[in-house]
PDB file of C-alpha atoms in Angstrom:
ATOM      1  CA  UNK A  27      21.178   9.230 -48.369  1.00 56.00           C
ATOM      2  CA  UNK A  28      21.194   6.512 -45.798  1.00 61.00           C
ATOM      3  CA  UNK A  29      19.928   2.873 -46.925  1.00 87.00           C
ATOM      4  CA  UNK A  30      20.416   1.549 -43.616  1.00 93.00           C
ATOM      5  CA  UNK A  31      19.701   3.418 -40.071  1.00 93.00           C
ATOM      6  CA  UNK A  32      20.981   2.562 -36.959  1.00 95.00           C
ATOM      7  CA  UNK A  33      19.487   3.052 -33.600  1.00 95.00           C
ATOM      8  CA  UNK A  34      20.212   4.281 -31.199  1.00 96.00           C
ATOM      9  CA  UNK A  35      24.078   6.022 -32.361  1.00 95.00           C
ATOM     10  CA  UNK A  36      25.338   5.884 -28.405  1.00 95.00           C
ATOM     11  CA  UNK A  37      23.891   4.457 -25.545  1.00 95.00           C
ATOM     12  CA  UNK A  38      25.511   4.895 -21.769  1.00 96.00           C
ATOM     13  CA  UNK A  39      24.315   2.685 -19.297  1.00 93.00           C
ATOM     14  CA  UNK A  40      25.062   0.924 -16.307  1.00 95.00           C
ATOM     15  CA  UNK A  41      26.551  -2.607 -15.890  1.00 96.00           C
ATOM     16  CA  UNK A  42      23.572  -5.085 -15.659  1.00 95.00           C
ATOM     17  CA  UNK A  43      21.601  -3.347 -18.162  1.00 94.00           C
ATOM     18  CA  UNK A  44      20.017  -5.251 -21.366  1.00 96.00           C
ATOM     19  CA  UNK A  45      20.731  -2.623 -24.340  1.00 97.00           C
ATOM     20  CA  UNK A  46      18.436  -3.189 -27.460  1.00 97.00           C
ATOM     21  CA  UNK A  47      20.158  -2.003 -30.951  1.00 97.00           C
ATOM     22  CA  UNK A  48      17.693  -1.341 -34.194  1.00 97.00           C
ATOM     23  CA  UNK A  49      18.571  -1.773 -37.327  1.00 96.00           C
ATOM     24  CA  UNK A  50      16.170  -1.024 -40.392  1.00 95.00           C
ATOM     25  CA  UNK A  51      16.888  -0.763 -44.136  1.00 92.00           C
ATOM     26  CA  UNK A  52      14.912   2.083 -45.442  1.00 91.00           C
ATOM     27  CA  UNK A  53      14.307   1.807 -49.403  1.00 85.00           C
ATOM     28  CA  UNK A  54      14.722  -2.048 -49.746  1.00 85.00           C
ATOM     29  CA  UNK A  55      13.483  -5.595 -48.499  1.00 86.00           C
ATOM     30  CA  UNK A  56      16.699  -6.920 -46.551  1.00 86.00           C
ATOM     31  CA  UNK A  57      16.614 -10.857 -46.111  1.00 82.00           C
ATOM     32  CA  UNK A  58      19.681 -10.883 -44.436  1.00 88.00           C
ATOM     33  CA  UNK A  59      21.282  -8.465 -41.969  1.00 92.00           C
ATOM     34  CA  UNK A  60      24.726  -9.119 -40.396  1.00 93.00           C
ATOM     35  CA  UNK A  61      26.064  -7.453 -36.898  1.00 96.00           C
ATOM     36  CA  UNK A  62      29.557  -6.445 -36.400  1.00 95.00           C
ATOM     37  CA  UNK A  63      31.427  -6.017 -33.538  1.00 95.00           C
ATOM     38  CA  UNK A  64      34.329  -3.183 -34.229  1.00 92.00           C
ATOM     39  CA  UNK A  65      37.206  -2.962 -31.166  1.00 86.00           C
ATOM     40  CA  UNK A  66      39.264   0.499 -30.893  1.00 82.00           C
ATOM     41  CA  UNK A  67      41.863   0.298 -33.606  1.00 80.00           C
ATOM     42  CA  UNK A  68      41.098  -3.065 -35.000  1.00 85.00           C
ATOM     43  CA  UNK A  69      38.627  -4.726 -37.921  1.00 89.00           C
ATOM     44  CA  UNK A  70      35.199  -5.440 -37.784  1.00 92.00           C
ATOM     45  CA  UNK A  71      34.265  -8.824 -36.971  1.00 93.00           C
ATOM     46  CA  UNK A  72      31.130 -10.340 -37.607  1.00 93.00           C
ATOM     47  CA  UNK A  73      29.351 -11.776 -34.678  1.00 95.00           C
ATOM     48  CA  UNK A  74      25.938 -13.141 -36.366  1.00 94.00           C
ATOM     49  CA  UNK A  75      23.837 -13.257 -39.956  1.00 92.00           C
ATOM     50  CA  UNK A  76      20.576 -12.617 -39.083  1.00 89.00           C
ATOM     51  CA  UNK A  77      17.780 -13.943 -41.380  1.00 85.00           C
ATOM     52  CA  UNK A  78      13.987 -13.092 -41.459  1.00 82.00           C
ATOM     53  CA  UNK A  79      11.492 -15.270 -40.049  1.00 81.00           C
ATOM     54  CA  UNK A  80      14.825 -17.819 -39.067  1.00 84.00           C
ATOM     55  CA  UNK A  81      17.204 -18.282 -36.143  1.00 87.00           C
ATOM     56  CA  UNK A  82      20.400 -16.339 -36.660  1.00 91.00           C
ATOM     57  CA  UNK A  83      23.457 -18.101 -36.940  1.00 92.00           C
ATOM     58  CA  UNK A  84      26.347 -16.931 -34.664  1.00 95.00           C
ATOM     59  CA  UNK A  85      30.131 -16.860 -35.445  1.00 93.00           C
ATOM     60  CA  UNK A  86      32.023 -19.063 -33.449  1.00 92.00           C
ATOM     61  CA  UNK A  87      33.231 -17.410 -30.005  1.00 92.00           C
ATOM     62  CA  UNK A  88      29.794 -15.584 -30.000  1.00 95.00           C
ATOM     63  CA  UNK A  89      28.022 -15.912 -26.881  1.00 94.00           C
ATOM     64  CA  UNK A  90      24.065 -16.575 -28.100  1.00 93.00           C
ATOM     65  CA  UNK A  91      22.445 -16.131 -25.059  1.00 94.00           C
ATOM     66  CA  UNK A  92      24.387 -12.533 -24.491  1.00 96.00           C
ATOM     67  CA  UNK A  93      23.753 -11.516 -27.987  1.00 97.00           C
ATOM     68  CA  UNK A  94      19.923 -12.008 -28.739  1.00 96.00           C
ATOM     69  CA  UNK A  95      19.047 -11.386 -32.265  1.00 94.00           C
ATOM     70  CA  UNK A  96      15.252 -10.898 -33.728  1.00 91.00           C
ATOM     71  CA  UNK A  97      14.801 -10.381 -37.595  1.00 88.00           C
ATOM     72  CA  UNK A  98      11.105 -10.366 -37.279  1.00 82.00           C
ATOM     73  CA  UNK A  99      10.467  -8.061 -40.743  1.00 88.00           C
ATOM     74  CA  UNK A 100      12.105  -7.799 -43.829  1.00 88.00           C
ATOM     75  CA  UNK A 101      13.462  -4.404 -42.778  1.00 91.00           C
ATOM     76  CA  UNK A 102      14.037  -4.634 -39.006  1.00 93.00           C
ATOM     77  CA  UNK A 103      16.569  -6.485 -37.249  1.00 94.00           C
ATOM     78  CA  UNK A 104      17.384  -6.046 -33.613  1.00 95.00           C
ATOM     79  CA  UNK A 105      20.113  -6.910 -31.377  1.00 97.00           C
ATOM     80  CA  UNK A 106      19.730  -7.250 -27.457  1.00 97.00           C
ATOM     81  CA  UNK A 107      23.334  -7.357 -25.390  1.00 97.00           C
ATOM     82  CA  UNK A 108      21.536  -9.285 -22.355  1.00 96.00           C
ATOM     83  CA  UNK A 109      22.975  -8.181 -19.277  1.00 95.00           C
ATOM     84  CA  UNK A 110      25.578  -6.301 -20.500  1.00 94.00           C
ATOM     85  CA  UNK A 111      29.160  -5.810 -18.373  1.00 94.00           C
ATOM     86  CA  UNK A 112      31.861  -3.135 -19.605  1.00 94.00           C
ATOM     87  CA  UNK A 113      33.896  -5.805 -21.376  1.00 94.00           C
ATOM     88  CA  UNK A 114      30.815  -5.574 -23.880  1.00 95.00           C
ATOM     89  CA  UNK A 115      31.722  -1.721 -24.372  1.00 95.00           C
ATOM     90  CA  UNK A 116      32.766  -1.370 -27.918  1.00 95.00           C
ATOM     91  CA  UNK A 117      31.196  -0.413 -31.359  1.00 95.00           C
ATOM     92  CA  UNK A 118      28.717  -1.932 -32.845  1.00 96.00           C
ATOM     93  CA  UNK A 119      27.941  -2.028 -36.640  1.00 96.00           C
ATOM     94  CA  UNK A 120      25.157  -3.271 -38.656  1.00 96.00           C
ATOM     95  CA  UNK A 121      24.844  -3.959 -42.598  1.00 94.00           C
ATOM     96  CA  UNK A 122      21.830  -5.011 -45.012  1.00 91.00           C
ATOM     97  CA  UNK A 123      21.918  -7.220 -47.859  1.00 84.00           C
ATOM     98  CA  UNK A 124      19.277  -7.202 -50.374  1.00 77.00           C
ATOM     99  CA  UNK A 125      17.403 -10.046 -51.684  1.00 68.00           C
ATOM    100  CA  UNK A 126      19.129 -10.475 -54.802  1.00 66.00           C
ATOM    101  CA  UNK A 127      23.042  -9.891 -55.285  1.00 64.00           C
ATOM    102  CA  UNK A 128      24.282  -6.678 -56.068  1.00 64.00           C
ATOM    103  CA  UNK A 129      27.535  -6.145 -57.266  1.00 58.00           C
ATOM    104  CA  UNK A 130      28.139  -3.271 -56.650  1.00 58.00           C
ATOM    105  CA  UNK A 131      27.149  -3.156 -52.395  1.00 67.00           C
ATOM    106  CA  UNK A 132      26.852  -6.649 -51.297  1.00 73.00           C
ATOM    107  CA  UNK A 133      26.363  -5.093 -47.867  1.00 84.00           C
ATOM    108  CA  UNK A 134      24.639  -1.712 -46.615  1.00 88.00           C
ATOM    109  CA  UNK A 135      26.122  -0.654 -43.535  1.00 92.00           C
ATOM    110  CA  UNK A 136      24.649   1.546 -40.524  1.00 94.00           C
ATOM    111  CA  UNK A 137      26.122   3.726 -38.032  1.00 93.00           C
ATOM    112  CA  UNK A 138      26.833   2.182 -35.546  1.00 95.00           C
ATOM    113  CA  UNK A 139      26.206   2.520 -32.259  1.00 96.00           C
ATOM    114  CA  UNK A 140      29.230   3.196 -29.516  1.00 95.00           C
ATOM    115  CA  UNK A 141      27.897   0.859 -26.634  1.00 96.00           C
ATOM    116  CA  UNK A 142      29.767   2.409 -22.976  1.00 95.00           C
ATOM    117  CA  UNK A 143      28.880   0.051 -19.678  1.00 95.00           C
ATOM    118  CA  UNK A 144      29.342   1.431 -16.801  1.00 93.00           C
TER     119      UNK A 144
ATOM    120  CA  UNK B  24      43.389 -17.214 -38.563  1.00 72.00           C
ATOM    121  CA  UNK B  25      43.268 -13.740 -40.503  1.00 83.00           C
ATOM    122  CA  UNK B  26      42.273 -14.806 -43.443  1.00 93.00           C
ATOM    123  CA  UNK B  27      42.250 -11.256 -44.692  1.00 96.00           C
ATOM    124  CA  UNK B  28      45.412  -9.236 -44.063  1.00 96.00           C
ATOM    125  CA  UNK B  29      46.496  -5.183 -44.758  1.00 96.00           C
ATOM    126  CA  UNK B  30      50.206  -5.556 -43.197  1.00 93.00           C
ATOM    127  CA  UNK B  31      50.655  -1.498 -42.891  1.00 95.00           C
ATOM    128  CA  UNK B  32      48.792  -0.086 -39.748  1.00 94.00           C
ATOM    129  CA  UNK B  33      49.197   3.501 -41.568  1.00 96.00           C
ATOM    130  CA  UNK B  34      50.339   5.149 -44.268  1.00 97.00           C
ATOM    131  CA  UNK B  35      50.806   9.194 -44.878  1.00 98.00           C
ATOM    132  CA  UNK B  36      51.208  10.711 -48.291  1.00 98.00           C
ATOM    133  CA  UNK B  37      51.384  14.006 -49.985  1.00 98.00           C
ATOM    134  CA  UNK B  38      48.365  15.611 -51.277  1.00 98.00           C
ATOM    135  CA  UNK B  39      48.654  15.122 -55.060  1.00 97.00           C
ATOM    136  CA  UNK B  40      50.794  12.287 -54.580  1.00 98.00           C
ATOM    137  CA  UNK B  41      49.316   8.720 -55.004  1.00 98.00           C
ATOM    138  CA  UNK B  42      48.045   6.359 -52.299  1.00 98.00           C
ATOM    139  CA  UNK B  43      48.729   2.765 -52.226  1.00 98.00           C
ATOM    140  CA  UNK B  44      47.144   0.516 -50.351  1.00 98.00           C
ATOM    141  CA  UNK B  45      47.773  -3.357 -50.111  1.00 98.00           C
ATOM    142  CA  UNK B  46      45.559  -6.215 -48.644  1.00 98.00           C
ATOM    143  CA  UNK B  47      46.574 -10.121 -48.853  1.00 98.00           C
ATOM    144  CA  UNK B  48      44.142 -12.704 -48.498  1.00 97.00           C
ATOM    145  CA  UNK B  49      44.550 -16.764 -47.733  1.00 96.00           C
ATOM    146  CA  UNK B  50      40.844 -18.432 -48.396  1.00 93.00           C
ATOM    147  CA  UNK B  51      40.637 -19.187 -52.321  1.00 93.00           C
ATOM    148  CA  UNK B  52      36.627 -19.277 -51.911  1.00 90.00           C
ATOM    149  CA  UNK B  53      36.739 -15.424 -52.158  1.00 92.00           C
ATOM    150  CA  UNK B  54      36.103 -14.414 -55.168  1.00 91.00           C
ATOM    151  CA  UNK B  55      34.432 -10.536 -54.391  1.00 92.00           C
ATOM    152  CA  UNK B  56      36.580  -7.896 -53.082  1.00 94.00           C
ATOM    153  CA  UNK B  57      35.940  -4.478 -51.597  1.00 94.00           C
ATOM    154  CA  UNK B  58      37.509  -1.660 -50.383  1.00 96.00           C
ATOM    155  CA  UNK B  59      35.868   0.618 -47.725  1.00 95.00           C
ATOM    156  CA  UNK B  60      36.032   4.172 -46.015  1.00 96.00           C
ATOM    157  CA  UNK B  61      35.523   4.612 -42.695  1.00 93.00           C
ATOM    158  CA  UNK B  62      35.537   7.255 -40.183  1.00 91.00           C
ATOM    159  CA  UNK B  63      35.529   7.052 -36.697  1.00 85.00           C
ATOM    160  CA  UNK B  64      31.955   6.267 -34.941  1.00 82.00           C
ATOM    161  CA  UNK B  65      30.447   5.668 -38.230  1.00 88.00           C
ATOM    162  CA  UNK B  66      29.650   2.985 -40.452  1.00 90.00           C
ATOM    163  CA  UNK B  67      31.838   1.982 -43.464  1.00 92.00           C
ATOM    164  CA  UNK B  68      31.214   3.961 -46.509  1.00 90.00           C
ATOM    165  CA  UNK B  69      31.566   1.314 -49.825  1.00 89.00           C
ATOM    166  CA  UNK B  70      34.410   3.138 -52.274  1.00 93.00           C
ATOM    167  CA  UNK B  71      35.189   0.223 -55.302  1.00 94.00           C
ATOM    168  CA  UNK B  72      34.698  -3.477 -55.714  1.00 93.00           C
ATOM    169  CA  UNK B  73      35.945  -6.284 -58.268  1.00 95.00           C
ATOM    170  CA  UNK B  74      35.498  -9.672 -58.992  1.00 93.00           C
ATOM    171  CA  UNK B  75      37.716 -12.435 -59.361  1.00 93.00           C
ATOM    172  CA  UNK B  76      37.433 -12.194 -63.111  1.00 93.00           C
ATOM    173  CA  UNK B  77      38.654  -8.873 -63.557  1.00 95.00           C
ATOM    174  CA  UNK B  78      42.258  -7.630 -62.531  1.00 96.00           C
ATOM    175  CA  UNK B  79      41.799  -4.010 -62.779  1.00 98.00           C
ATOM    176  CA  UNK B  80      38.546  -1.666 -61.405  1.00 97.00           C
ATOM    177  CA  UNK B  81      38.761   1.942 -62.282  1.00 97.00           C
ATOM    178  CA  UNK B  82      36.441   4.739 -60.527  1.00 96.00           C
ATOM    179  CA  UNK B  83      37.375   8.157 -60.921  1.00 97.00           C
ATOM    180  CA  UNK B  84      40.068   8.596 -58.490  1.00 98.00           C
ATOM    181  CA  UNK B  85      40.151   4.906 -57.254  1.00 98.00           C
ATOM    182  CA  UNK B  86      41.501   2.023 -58.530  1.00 98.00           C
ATOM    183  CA  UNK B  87      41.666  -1.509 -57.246  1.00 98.00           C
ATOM    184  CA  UNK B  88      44.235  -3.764 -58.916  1.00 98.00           C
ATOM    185  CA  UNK B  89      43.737  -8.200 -58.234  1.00 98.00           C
ATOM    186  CA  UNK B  90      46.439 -10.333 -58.256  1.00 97.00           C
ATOM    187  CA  UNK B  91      45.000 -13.752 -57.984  1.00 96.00           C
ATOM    188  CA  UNK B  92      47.699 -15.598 -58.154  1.00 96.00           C
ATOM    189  CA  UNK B  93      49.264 -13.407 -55.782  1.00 97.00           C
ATOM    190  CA  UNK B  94      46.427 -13.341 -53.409  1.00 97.00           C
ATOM    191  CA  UNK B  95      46.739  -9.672 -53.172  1.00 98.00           C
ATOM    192  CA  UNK B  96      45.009  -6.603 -54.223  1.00 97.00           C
ATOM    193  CA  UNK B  97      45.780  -3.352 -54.012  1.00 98.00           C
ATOM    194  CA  UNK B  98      44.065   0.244 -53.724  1.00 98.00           C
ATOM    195  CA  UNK B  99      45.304   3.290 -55.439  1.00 98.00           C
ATOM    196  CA  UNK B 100      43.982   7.028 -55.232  1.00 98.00           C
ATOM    197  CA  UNK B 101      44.983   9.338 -57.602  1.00 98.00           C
ATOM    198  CA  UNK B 102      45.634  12.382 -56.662  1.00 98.00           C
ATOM    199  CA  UNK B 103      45.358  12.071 -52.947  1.00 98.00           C
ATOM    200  CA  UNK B 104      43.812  14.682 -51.149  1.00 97.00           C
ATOM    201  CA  UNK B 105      43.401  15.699 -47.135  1.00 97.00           C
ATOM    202  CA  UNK B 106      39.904  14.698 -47.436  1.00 95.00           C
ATOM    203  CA  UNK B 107      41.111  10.865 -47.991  1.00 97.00           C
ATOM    204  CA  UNK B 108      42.330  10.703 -45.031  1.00 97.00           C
ATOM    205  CA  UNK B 109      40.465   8.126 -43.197  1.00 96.00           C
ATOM    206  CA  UNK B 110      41.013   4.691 -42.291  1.00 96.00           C
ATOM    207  CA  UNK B 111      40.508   1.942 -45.536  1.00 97.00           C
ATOM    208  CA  UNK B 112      39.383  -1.719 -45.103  1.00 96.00           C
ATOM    209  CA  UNK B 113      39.486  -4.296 -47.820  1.00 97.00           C
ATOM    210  CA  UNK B 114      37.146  -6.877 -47.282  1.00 95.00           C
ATOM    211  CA  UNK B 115      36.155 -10.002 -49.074  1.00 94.00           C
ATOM    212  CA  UNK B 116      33.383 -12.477 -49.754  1.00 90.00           C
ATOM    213  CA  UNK B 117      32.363 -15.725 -51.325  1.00 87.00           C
ATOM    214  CA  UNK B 118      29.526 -15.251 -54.520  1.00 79.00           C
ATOM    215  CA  UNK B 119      29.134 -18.865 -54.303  1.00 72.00           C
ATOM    216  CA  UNK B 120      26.116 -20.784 -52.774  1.00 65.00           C
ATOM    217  CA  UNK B 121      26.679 -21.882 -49.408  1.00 63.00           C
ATOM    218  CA  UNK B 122      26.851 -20.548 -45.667  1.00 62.00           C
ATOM    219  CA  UNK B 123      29.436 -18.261 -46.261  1.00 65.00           C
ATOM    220  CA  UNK B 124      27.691 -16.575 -49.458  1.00 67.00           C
ATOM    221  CA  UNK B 125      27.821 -12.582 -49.200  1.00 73.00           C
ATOM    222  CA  UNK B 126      29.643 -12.686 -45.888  1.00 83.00           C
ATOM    223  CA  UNK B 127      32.569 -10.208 -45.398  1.00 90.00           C
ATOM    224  CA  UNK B 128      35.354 -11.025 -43.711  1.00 92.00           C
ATOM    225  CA  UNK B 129      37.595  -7.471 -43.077  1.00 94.00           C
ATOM    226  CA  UNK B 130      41.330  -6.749 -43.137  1.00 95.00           C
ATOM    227  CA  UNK B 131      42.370  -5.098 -39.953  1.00 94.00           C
ATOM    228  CA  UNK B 132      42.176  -1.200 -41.808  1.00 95.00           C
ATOM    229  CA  UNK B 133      45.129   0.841 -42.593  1.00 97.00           C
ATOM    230  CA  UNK B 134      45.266   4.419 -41.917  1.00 96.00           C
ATOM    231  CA  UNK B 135      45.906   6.700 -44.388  1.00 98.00           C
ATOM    232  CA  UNK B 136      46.817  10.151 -43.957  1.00 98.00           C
ATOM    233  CA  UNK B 137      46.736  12.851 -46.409  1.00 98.00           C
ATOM    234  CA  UNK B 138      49.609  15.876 -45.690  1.00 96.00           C
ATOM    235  CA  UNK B 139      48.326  19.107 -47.238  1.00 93.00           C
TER     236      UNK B 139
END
């Protein structure tokens, strides 16, 4: 089943609107969560790390005070697009890594959640 | 800078027939590559992985080959079948300490169709 659930899966809303995302891994501790931004037809591309109890740290081109992140618990991470205009329409995708390595899924990923502004 | 590149947008094969799919990447710190499903409005689903010190990863149907050399690696599926049809990232990652450590970076997904 799911490790990692996403929250909500599609949100409709009007432009001006600050949308809150959830993420929560649900059988382990996650130190580090990562959010992905996923255009129609192209890759995902990482916007920020998030760590617990830390600032996250943004990927260059990524506005920080449109895309608020808050890892306040080892299994919640949230992301708030502030003010959000339909250029931020797209898909967003978060992932969980456990505290120690594993080989086999360095990454846990959610859902997503299909963001439409209005 | 794309530092992690799959060159064919799509690709449609023959159920029973084998899939190959090819990814190219430029940053020598990566030494942890992936391959992933993914569907449309979902999250990716993890197929195979394999480290720099291995050339070869076998798992059931799926195998990923490394060329390090080369840069490239490559994912095959034997036999196809119409419920592979999806589209199929290759990431990357650094194992190595540092700021980069366990990030992916993503090729831009190919899609691969499955003919009955």
């Amino acid at each position: 089943g799911a490790v990692v659930s996403q929250h909500p899966s599609w949100v409709i809303c009007k432009s001006g609107t600050s949308v809150k995302i959830e993420c929560r891994s649900l059988d382990f501790q996650a130190t580090t969560m990562f959010w992905y931004r996923q255009f129609p037809k192209q890759s995902l591309m990482l916007m920020a790390t998030s760590n617990e109890g830390s600032k996250a740290t943004y990927e260059q081109g990524v506005e920080k005070d449109k895309f608020l992140i808050n890892h306040a618990s080892l299994t919640l991470s949230t992301l708030t697009v502030t003010s959000a205009h339909p250029e931020d329409s797209s898909f967003y995708i978060c992932s969980a890594r456990r505290a120690a390595w594993d080989s086999n899924q360095p990454q846990h990923f959610g859902d997503g959640t299909r963001l439409s502004i209005l | 800078d794309q530092q992690v590149k799959q060159n064919s947008p799509s690709l449609s094969v023959q159920e029973g027939r084998i899939s190959i799919l090819n990814c190219d990447y430029t940053n020598s710190m990566f030494d942890y590559f992936l391959w992933y499903k993914k569907y449309p409005a979902e999250g990716p689903t993890f197929l195979i992985s394999i480290s720099s010190i291995k050339d070869k990863n076998e798992d059931g149907r799926f195998t990923v080959f490394l060329n390090k050399s080369a840069k490239h690696l490559s994912l095959h599926i034997v036999p196809s079948q119409p419920g592979d049809s999806a589209v199929y990232f290759c990431a990357a990652t650094p194992t190595a300490g540092g700021t980069s450590y366990g990030k992916l970076t993503f090729g831009q997904g190919t899609i691969l169709t499955v003919h009955p």
